[in-house]
Coordinates of C-alpha atoms in Angstrom, one line a residue:
M741 CA 131.4 3.2 -55.5
R742 CA 134.4 0.7 -57.4
A743 CA 137.0 3.0 -56.7
A744 CA 136.5 2.1 -52.2
R745 CA 136.6 -1.2 -53.1
L746 CA 139.7 -1.3 -54.9
I747 CA 140.9 1.2 -52.5
K748 CA 140.2 -1.7 -49.8
M749 CA 141.6 -4.1 -51.4
V750 CA 144.6 -2.8 -51.8
L751 CA 144.9 -1.9 -47.9
L752 CA 143.3 -5.8 -46.8
L753 CA 146.3 -7.4 -48.8
Q754 CA 149.0 -4.7 -47.7
A755 CA 147.8 -6.4 -44.3
R756 CA 148.3 -9.8 -45.0
P757 CA 150.9 -11.7 -46.9
S758 CA 148.5 -13.1 -49.2
M759 CA 144.6 -13.9 -48.9
T760 CA 142.6 -16.0 -51.3
G761 CA 139.8 -15.1 -53.3
A762 CA 136.9 -16.5 -51.3
E763 CA 138.4 -14.5 -48.4
L764 CA 138.6 -11.1 -50.3
A765 CA 135.5 -11.9 -51.6
R766 CA 134.0 -12.1 -48.1
E767 CA 135.9 -9.1 -46.8
L768 CA 134.2 -7.1 -50.0
E769 CA 131.2 -8.5 -49.9
V770 CA 131.4 -9.5 -53.9
S771 CA 131.7 -12.3 -55.9
E772 CA 135.0 -14.1 -56.1
R773 CA 134.6 -13.0 -60.3
T774 CA 134.8 -9.8 -59.7
V775 CA 137.9 -10.1 -57.3
T776 CA 139.5 -11.3 -60.3
R777 CA 138.7 -8.1 -62.3
D778 CA 139.6 -6.2 -59.4
A779 CA 143.1 -7.4 -59.3
A780 CA 143.4 -7.3 -63.2
A781 CA 142.1 -3.5 -63.1
L782 CA 144.6 -2.7 -60.1
S783 CA 146.9 -4.3 -62.2
E784 CA 146.7 -2.2 -65.0
A785 CA 147.2 0.8 -62.7
G786 CA 150.2 0.4 -61.4
V787 CA 149.6 -2.1 -58.3
P788 CA 151.8 -5.3 -58.1
V789 CA 149.1 -7.6 -57.2
Y790 CA 150.1 -11.4 -58.0
A791 CA 148.1 -13.8 -58.0
D792 CA 149.2 -17.3 -57.1
R793 CA 147.2 -20.4 -59.1
G794 CA 146.3 -23.6 -57.7
R795 CA 144.6 -25.0 -54.6
A796 CA 146.9 -22.8 -51.8
G797 CA 146.7 -19.8 -54.3
G798 CA 145.8 -16.6 -53.2
Y799 CA 146.4 -13.2 -53.7
R800 CA 149.3 -11.0 -52.2
L801 CA 151.3 -7.7 -53.2
I802 CA 154.9 -8.3 -54.4
G803 CA 157.7 -5.9 -54.4
G804 CA 157.0 -4.6 -50.9
Y805 CA 154.4 -2.7 -52.5
R806 CA 152.8 0.3 -49.7
T807 CA 149.9 3.1 -50.3
R808 CA 149.7 6.2 -48.8
L809 CA 146.5 7.2 -47.4
T810 CA 145.5 9.8 -50.0
G811 CA 142.5 8.0 -50.3
L812 CA 140.5 9.3 -47.6
G813 CA 138.0 11.4 -47.9
R814 CA 137.0 13.9 -45.9
T815 CA 134.2 11.7 -43.8
E816 CA 136.8 8.4 -43.4
A817 CA 139.2 10.8 -42.1
E818 CA 137.1 12.9 -39.3
A819 CA 136.0 9.4 -38.5
L820 CA 139.7 8.2 -38.1
F821 CA 140.0 10.1 -35.7
L822 CA 136.8 9.6 -33.9
S823 CA 137.9 6.5 -33.3
G824 CA 140.1 6.8 -30.4
V825 CA 139.2 7.2 -26.8
P826 CA 141.9 9.6 -25.1
S827 CA 140.9 8.9 -21.5
A828 CA 141.3 5.4 -22.3
L829 CA 144.4 5.8 -24.2
R830 CA 145.9 8.3 -21.4
E831 CA 144.8 5.8 -18.7
M832 CA 146.6 2.8 -20.2
G833 CA 149.8 4.7 -20.7
L834 CA 149.2 4.7 -24.3
A835 CA 148.7 9.0 -24.7
D836 CA 152.4 9.7 -26.1
A837 CA 152.1 6.3 -29.1
A838 CA 148.3 7.5 -29.8
S839 CA 149.6 11.0 -30.0
A840 CA 152.7 10.1 -32.9
A841 CA 150.2 7.9 -34.3
R842 CA 147.4 10.8 -35.2
L843 CA 151.0 13.0 -36.5
K844 CA 151.9 10.2 -39.2
V845 CA 148.4 9.7 -40.5
S846 CA 148.0 13.9 -40.3
A847 CA 151.5 13.5 -42.6
A848 CA 150.0 10.9 -44.9
L849 CA 146.8 12.6 -45.7
L850 CA 145.8 15.6 -48.7
P851 CA 146.7 19.1 -47.3
E852 CA 143.2 19.9 -47.3
L853 CA 142.6 17.2 -45.3
R854 CA 145.2 17.8 -42.0
D855 CA 142.0 19.8 -40.3
A856 CA 140.2 16.7 -39.8
S857 CA 141.2 15.9 -35.9
H858 CA 141.3 19.4 -35.2
T859 CA 137.2 19.7 -36.8
V860 CA 136.0 16.3 -34.7
A861 CA 137.9 17.0 -31.2
Q862 CA 135.6 20.4 -31.4
R863 CA 132.6 17.8 -32.4
F864 CA 132.8 14.9 -30.5
H865 CA 133.8 13.8 -27.2
L866 CA 133.4 10.5 -25.3
D867 CA 133.3 10.9 -21.1
A868 CA 133.2 7.9 -20.0
P869 CA 132.8 7.5 -16.4
G870 CA 129.2 7.8 -15.4
W871 CA 127.6 10.4 -13.5
W872 CA 128.3 11.6 -9.7
Q873 CA 131.2 9.5 -10.0
E874 CA 135.2 10.7 -9.2
P875 CA 137.0 8.3 -12.3
Q876 CA 140.1 7.3 -10.4
T877 CA 142.7 5.2 -12.8
P878 CA 144.0 1.9 -11.2
A879 CA 147.2 2.1 -10.3
L880 CA 148.4 -1.0 -12.1
L881 CA 146.2 -0.2 -14.9
P882 CA 149.7 0.6 -17.5
D883 CA 151.6 -2.8 -16.3
V884 CA 148.4 -5.1 -17.1
A885 CA 147.4 -2.9 -20.3
D886 CA 151.7 -3.8 -21.3
A887 CA 150.8 -7.4 -21.0
V888 CA 147.2 -7.7 -22.8
W889 CA 149.6 -6.3 -25.5
D890 CA 152.8 -8.5 -25.5
D891 CA 150.7 -11.7 -24.4
R892 CA 152.9 -11.6 -21.6
R893 CA 151.7 -14.0 -18.7
L894 CA 150.6 -12.2 -15.4
A895 CA 151.0 -13.4 -11.8
V896 CA 148.6 -11.4 -9.4
R897 CA 147.1 -11.1 -6.1
Y898 CA 143.6 -10.0 -6.6
R899 CA 141.6 -8.6 -3.3
R900 CA 138.3 -10.3 -2.6
R901 CA 136.3 -8.9 -0.3
D902 CA 138.2 -9.2 3.3
T903 CA 141.3 -11.4 1.6
E904 CA 143.4 -12.0 -1.4
V905 CA 144.3 -14.6 -3.5
E906 CA 146.8 -15.4 -5.4
R907 CA 146.4 -16.0 -9.8
E908 CA 148.7 -17.4 -12.5
L909 CA 146.8 -15.4 -15.2
E910 CA 146.8 -14.8 -20.0
P911 CA 145.2 -11.7 -19.8
Y912 CA 143.6 -11.1 -23.2
G913 CA 141.7 -7.7 -23.1
L914 CA 140.4 -4.6 -21.3
V915 CA 137.0 -3.6 -21.5
L916 CA 136.5 0.0 -19.9
K917 CA 132.6 0.1 -18.3
A918 CA 130.7 3.5 -17.4
G919 CA 134.4 4.6 -15.6
V920 CA 135.5 1.2 -14.3
W921 CA 138.3 -1.1 -15.6
Y922 CA 137.7 -4.9 -16.4
L923 CA 140.6 -7.4 -17.5
A924 CA 139.4 -10.2 -19.2
A925 CA 141.6 -13.7 -18.3
R926 CA 142.1 -16.8 -19.0
A927 CA 142.5 -18.4 -15.3
G928 CA 144.0 -21.4 -14.0
A929 CA 146.6 -23.1 -11.4
A930 CA 149.0 -23.5 -15.2
A931 CA 146.9 -21.2 -17.1
G932 CA 147.5 -22.6 -20.4
S933 CA 144.5 -24.7 -22.7
Q934 CA 142.4 -25.8 -19.9
G935 CA 142.4 -22.4 -18.1
D936 CA 138.7 -20.7 -17.5
F937 CA 138.4 -17.3 -19.3
R938 CA 136.8 -14.3 -16.3
V939 CA 136.2 -11.3 -15.4
Y940 CA 138.9 -9.3 -13.1
R941 CA 138.2 -5.6 -11.7
V942 CA 141.7 -3.6 -12.0
D943 CA 141.6 -1.7 -9.7
R944 CA 141.5 -5.0 -7.2
L945 CA 144.9 -5.9 -8.2
A946 CA 146.9 -5.6 -5.5
A947 CA 149.7 -6.7 -7.4
V948 CA 151.3 -7.7 -10.8
G949 CA 154.6 -9.3 -12.1
P950 CA 155.5 -11.6 -15.0
A951 CA 154.5 -15.2 -14.0
P952 CA 157.0 -17.8 -13.1
G953 CA 155.7 -20.2 -15.4
G954 CA 156.8 -18.6 -18.5
D955 CA 156.6 -15.1 -20.2
R956 CA 154.8 -15.4 -23.6
F957 CA 151.2 -17.2 -23.7
R958 CA 149.7 -18.2 -27.4
R959 CA 146.1 -17.0 -27.7
D960 CA 143.5 -18.6 -28.5
E961 CA 142.6 -17.4 -31.8
A962 CA 138.4 -17.9 -31.5
F963 CA 138.2 -16.3 -28.5
D964 CA 136.1 -12.7 -29.6
L965 CA 136.5 -10.3 -26.3
P966 CA 133.0 -8.5 -27.3
A967 CA 131.1 -11.1 -27.6
F968 CA 133.0 -12.6 -24.2
W969 CA 132.0 -9.8 -22.8
E970 CA 128.6 -9.3 -24.0
E971 CA 127.6 -12.5 -22.8
R972 CA 129.4 -12.2 -19.7
A973 CA 127.5 -8.9 -18.9
A974 CA 124.3 -10.4 -19.5
Q975 CA 125.2 -13.2 -17.0
F976 CA 126.0 -11.0 -14.3
A977 CA 122.8 -8.7 -14.9
R978 CA 120.6 -11.4 -14.5
S979 CA 122.7 -13.3 -11.7
I980 CA 122.3 -10.6 -9.8
L981 CA 118.3 -10.5 -9.9
R982 CA 118.0 -13.2 -7.3
E983 CA 114.8 -11.9 -5.4
E984 CA 111.0 -11.1 -6.9
V985 CA 108.5 -7.9 -5.6
T986 CA 104.9 -7.8 -7.2
L987 CA 103.4 -4.5 -7.8
R988 CA 100.3 -2.3 -9.0
L989 CA 101.9 0.3 -11.5
T990 CA 99.6 3.2 -12.2
P991 CA 100.3 4.1 -15.7
E992 CA 102.9 7.2 -15.0
G993 CA 104.5 4.1 -12.6
A994 CA 105.0 1.5 -15.8
R995 CA 106.7 4.5 -17.7
G996 CA 109.1 6.0 -15.0
L997 CA 109.9 1.8 -13.2
P998 CA 113.0 1.2 -16.1
Y999 CA 114.6 4.6 -15.0
V1000 CA 114.6 3.6 -11.2
T1001 CA 115.5 -0.2 -11.3
D1002 CA 117.2 -2.8 -14.3
R1003 CA 115.8 -1.7 -17.4
T1004 CA 116.0 -4.6 -19.0
A1005 CA 114.1 -6.4 -15.7
A1006 CA 111.5 -3.3 -15.6
E1007 CA 110.5 -4.1 -19.4
D1008 CA 110.3 -7.4 -19.8
A1009 CA 107.9 -7.1 -16.5
V1010 CA 105.6 -4.4 -17.9
R1011 CA 105.0 -5.5 -21.1
S1012 CA 104.2 -9.1 -19.9
A1013 CA 101.4 -7.3 -17.7
G1014 CA 97.9 -8.6 -17.5
E1015 CA 95.2 -6.1 -18.6
P1016 CA 95.0 -3.1 -16.4
D1017 CA 92.4 -3.1 -13.3
G1018 CA 89.1 -0.5 -13.3
E1019 CA 91.9 2.2 -11.9
G1020 CA 94.4 1.7 -14.5
R1021 CA 96.7 0.0 -12.9
I1022 CA 98.6 -3.0 -14.0
T1023 CA 100.2 -5.8 -11.2
I1024 CA 103.6 -7.3 -12.5
T1025 CA 106.2 -9.5 -11.3
L1026 CA 109.4 -7.8 -10.8
P1027 CA 113.1 -9.2 -10.4
V1028 CA 115.2 -7.3 -7.9
E1029 CA 118.6 -7.8 -6.2
S1030 CA 117.4 -8.0 -2.8
A1031 CA 114.3 -6.2 -1.1
E1032 CA 117.0 -3.8 0.3
V1033 CA 118.1 -2.3 -2.8
A1034 CA 114.1 -2.7 -4.8
Y1035 CA 113.3 -0.6 -1.5
G1036 CA 115.3 2.4 -2.3
Q1037 CA 114.8 2.2 -5.9
L1038 CA 110.8 1.9 -5.4
L1039 CA 110.4 4.8 -3.3
A1040 CA 111.4 7.3 -6.1
L1041 CA 108.0 5.9 -7.7
G1042 CA 106.2 7.5 -4.6
P1043 CA 102.0 6.8 -4.9
E1044 CA 102.8 5.6 -8.6
A1045 CA 103.9 1.5 -7.1
E1046 CA 101.9 0.0 -4.7
V1047 CA 104.0 -3.1 -3.5
L1048 CA 102.1 -6.6 -2.9
A1049 CA 104.2 -8.7 -1.7
P1050 CA 106.5 -10.3 -0.2
P1051 CA 104.8 -8.8 2.9
E1052 CA 107.8 -7.8 4.8
L1053 CA 108.6 -5.3 2.1
R1054 CA 104.7 -4.4 2.0
E1055 CA 104.9 -3.2 5.7
R1056 CA 108.1 -1.1 5.3
F1057 CA 106.3 0.7 3.1
A1058 CA 103.6 0.8 4.6
A1059 CA 105.5 1.6 7.8
A1060 CA 107.5 4.6 5.7
A1061 CA 104.5 6.1 4.5
R1062 CA 103.2 6.6 8.0
R1063 CA 106.6 8.5 8.4
M1064 CA 105.8 10.7 5.9
T1065 CA 102.2 11.9 6.5
D1066 CA 103.1 12.2 10.2
L1067 CA 106.1 14.3 8.7
Y1068 CA 103.7 16.8 6.8
A1069 CA 101.1 16.6 8.6

């Protein structure tokens, strides 16, 4: 696999002005001694890799050297075209730019690989929205996406319940989750380094415009959008499960519980249950959003789940059972 590693090394040096031996070793997952040997091999092959000595030294390409993408194999080329999300690009107003980029990449590939975009499109398709949802693109999404790309401050009006609030935001990134667009942004009276990172639903933005305090902002290079979203999503999932219900479940009810309520909470509750009783049922304590929400969810399990507590929820299920009995008597 040395050839693939050498190609990756050239591409890394094309993307950055200079890299130290340690940085290249981390990226390539090899030793610094191997990096030295690889650089010498590239130089012998005609690739102008130059090594600067000393504490501030490193490796760089000289003479504006660029390589074409002729080193891509079929699997790599198809993975490249698979990495796009056409519907998301279209909603952000980037469909034309993405199309032009795909054409340029195709033109740079070897002739036998130029059908990669077609072969992938006929084998994989991403449909982001959930079932039974009519996807709607937020009207202001293209404007927000432009600001994210350009690191440009925004002044926004945001709908919160029955009121609108004004915020000055530094838009760091966009996330598409189950067909809903979210904006990760640093907020504050003057934004800046003291602002907090928060999440805003893009479809609740009533107005978007340039911020009066300045056009562009300096990004916090330590900000990691995937890690930030994973943490906030987990916090949100935990925060909405404010109440608890106690259930007795048949084996079938235990298997079906993750499909009608929060999967993680259900699986954790079932795992922590004690031994089954004489009828094979287990008793669990399940975190839920509210008794109202739990009523609608647990009805789907029918006789496979018995509500033990809270008493008012148990009585509601008992009343529903009586109505069902009268209905089918």
